[in-house]
Coordinates of C-alpha atoms and ligand atoms in Angstrom, one line a residue:
X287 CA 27.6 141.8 252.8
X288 CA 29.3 138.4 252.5
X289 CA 32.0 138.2 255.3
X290 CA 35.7 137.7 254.8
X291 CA 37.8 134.8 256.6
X292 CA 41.1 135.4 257.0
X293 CA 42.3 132.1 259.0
X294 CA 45.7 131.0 257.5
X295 CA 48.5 129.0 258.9
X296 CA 50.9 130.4 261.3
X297 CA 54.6 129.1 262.6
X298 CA 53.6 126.8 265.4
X299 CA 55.1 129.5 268.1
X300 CA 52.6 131.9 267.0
X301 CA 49.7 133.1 269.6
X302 CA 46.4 131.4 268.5
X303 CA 43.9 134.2 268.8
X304 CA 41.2 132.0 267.8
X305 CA 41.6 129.9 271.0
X306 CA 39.2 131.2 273.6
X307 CA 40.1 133.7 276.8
X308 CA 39.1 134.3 279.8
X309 CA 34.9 134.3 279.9
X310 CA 32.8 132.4 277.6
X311 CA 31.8 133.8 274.7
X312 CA 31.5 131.1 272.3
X313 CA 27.3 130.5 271.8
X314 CA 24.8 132.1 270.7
X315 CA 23.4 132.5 273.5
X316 CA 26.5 133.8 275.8
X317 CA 27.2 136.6 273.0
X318 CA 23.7 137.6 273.6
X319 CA 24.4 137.8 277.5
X320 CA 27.3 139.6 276.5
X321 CA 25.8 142.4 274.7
X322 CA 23.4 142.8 277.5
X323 CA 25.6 142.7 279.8
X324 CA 27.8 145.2 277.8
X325 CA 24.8 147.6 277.9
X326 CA 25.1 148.6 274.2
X327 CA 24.5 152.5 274.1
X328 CA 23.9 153.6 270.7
X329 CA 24.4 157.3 272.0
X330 CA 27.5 156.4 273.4
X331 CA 28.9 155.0 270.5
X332 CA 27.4 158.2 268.5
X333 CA 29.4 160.7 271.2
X334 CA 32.9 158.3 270.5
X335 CA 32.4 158.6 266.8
X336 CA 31.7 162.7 267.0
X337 CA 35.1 162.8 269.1
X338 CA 36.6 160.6 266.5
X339 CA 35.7 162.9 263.6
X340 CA 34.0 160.0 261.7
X341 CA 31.8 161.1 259.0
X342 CA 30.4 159.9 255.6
X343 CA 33.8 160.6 254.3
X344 CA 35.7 158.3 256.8
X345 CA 36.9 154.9 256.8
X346 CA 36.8 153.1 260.0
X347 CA 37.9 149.6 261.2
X348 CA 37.0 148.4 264.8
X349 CA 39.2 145.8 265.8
X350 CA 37.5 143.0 268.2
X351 CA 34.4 144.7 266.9
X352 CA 32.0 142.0 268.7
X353 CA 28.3 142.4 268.3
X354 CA 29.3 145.8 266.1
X355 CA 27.5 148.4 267.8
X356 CA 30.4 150.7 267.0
X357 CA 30.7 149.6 263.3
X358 CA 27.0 149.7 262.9
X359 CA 26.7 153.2 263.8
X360 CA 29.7 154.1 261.7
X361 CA 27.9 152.3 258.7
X362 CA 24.8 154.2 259.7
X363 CA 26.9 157.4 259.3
X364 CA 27.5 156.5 255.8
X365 CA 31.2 155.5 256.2
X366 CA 32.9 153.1 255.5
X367 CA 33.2 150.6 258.3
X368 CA 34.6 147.1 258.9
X369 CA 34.1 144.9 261.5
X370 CA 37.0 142.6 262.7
X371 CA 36.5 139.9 264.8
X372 CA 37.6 136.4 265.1
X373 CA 34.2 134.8 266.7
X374 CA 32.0 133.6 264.2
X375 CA 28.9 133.7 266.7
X376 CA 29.9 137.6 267.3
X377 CA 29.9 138.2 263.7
X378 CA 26.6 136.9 263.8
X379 CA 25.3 138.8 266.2
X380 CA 26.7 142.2 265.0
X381 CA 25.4 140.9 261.2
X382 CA 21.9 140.5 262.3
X383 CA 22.3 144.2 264.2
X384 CA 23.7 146.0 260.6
X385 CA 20.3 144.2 258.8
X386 CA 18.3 145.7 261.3
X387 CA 19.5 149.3 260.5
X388 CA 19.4 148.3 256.8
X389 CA 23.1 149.1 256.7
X390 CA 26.1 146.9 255.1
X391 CA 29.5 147.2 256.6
X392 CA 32.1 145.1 255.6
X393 CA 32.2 142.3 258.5
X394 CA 36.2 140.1 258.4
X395 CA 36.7 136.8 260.3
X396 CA 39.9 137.4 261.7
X397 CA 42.5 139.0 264.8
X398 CA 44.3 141.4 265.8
X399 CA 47.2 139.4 264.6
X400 CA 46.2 138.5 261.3
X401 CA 43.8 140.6 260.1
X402 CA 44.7 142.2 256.6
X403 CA 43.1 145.3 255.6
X404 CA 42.6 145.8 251.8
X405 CA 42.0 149.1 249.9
X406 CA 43.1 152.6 250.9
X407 CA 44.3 153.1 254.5
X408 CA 41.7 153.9 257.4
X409 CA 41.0 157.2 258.7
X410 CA 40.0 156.1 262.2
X411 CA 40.9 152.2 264.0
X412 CA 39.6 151.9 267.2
X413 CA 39.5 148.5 269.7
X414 CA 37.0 148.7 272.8
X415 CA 37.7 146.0 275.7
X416 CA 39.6 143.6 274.0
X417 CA 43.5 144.5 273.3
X418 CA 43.7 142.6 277.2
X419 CA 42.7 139.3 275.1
X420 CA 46.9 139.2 274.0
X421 CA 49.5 138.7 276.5
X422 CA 51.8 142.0 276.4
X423 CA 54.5 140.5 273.5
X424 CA 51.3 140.2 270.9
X425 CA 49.6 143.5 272.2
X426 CA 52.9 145.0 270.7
X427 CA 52.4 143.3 267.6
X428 CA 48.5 143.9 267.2
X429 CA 49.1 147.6 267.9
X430 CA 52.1 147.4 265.0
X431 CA 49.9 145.9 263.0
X432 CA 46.7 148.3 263.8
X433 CA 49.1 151.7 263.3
X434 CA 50.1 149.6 259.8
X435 CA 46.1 149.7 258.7
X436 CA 45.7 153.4 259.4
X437 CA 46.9 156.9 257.1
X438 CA 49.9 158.8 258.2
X439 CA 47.6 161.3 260.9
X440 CA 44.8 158.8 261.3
X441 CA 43.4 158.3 264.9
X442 CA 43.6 155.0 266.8
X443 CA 41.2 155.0 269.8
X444 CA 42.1 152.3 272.9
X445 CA 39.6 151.9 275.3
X446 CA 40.0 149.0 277.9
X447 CA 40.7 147.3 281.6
X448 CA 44.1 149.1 282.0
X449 CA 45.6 149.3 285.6
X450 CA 47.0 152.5 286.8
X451 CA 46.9 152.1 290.2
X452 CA 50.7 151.3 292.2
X453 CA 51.6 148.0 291.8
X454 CA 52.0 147.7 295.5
X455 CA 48.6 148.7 296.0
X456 CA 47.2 146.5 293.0
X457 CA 45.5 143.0 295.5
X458 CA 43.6 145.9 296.9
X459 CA 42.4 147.6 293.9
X460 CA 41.5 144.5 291.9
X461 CA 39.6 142.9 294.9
X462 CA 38.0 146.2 295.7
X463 CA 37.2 146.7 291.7
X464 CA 36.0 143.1 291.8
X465 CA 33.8 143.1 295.1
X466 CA 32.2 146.5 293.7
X467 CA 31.9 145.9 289.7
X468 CA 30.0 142.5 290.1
X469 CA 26.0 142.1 289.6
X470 CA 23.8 139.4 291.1
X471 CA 23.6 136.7 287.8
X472 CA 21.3 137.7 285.4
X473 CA 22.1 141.3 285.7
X474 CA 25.2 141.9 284.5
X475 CA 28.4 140.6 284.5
X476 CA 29.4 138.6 287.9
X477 CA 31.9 139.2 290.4
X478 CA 33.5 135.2 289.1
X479 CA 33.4 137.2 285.7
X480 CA 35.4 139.8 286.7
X481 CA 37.6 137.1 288.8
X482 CA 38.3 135.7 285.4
X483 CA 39.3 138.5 283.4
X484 CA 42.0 139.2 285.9
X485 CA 43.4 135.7 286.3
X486 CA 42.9 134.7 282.7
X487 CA 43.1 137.4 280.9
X488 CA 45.9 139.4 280.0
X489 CA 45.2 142.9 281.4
X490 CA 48.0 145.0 281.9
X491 CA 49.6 148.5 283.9
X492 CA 49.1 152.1 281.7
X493 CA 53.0 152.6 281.4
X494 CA 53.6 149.2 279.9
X495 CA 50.8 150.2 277.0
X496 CA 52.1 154.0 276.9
X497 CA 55.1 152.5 275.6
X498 CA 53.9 150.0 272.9
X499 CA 51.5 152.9 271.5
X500 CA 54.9 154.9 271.3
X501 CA 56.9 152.0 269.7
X502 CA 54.0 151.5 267.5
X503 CA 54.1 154.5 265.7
X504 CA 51.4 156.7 267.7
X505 CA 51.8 159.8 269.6
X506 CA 49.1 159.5 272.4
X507 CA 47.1 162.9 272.1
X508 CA 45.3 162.4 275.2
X509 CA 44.3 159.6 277.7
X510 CA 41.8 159.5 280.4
X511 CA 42.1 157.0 283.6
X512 CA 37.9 157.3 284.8
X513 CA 38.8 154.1 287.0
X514 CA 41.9 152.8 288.4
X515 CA 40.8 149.5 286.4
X516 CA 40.1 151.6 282.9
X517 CA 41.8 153.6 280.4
X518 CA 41.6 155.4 277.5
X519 CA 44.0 155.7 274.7
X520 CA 43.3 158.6 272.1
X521 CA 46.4 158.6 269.5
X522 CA 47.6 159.9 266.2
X523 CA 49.5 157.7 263.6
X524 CA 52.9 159.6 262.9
Ligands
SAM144 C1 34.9 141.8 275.6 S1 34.5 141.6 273.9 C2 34.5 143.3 273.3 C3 33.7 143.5 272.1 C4 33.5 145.0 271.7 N1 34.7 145.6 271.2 C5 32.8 145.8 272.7 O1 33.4 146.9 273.1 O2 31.8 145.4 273.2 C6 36.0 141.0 273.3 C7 36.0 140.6 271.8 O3 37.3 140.4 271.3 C8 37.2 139.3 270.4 N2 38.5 138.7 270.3 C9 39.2 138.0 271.2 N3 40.5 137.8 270.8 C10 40.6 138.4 269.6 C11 41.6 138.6 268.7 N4 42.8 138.1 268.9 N5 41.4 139.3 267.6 C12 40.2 139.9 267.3 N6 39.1 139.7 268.2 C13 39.4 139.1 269.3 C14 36.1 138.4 271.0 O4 35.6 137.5 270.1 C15 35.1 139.4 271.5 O5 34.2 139.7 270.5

């Protein structure tokens, strides 16, 4: 399936998703560490697609889909799935996966910002550990423009490092989160990983994304806080 590429010209004040955040992720090789890293779970994907309700009769669009395990399995279901993801070497990656299975979704170079879905609205539109790659002001926009891909009653699924701890208590959490989450190099991602994602990434408190999901058209159906660090966003499109 050829690929789309949606990279157009913006006003100069707009956010420049394709600029890189936070870790490396921009070689062949690092989106290979990634996904290893990641510990892609085809079983888990399967279990978040049964919640989901996607079937052969579904149209699904994962946003930041990186090396497409999600959209793979979708595809594998026999719906219809697109990728969206604005590194090239990702797309690559998650291309060479859907070959593998012998299964063609539709794969788009392109953001959260400026992604533009054609043909009938989506059923389901989910985005796994990646909405924290937009400072708050363009997470409000992405999730506009994610609840403006998906059918009135459609589910958007959030998944991603979400604080709820107090913010008085947050230097301990994160340094406690960060001296716990972080493997030895070569087996998993590193405690200087983790020190990146919270200085140069844009992760941000629950409340601040319960209210953008609610401006953005969604009423949240259920979340789920595993980890002080992690949330879980499960919503309906109004
Ligand atoms: C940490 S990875 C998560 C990938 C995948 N969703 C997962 O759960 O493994 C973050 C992904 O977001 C992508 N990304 C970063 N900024 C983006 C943007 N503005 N729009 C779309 N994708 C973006 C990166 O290329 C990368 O593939």
């Amino acid at each position: 399936m050829p690929r789309s590429d949606t990279t157009h010209s913006r006003p100069a004040w707009y956010f420049r998703e394709y600029a890189p955040v936070g870790i490396d992720l921009g070689s062949t090789a690092a989106v290979a560490a990634y996904d290893r890293n990641q510990g892609t779970d085809f079983d888990a994907d399967d279990a978040l697609l049964d919640r989901l309700g996607v079937t052969e009769r579904s149209c699904l669009i994962d946003l930041a889909c990186g090396t497409g395990s999600l959209t793979v399995q979708a595809a594998r279901r026999g719906a219809v799935a697109h990728g969206v993801d604005v590194s090239e070497e990702m797309l690559t990656f998650a291309q060479a996966r859907a070959e593998q299975f012998g299964v063609s979704p539709h794969w788009h170079r392109a953001g959260f910002l400026d992604y533009a879905h054609c043909g009938p609205l989506a059923d389901v539109v989910t985005t796994k550990s990646a909405l924290h790659q937009l400072p708050d002001f363009w997470k409000q926009q992405a999730l506009c423009k994610a609840a403006g891909m998906l059918r009135p009653g459609g589910t958007f699924y959030l998944w991603d490092v979400i604080f709820s701890f107090e913010p008085t208590s947050a230097e301990e959490r994160l340094q406690q989160w960060i001296e716990t989450a972080g493997r030895p190099e070569g087996e998993g991602f590193t405690k200087s990983d983790f020190e990146v994602h919270v200085r140069d990434e844009f992760s941000t408190y629950a409340w601040i994304i319960e209210g953008m999901l609610q401006r953005a058209g969604f009423d949240i159906i259920t979340s789920a806080f595993p980890r002080p660090t992690h949330a879980e966003f499960y919503c309906r499109r109004r």
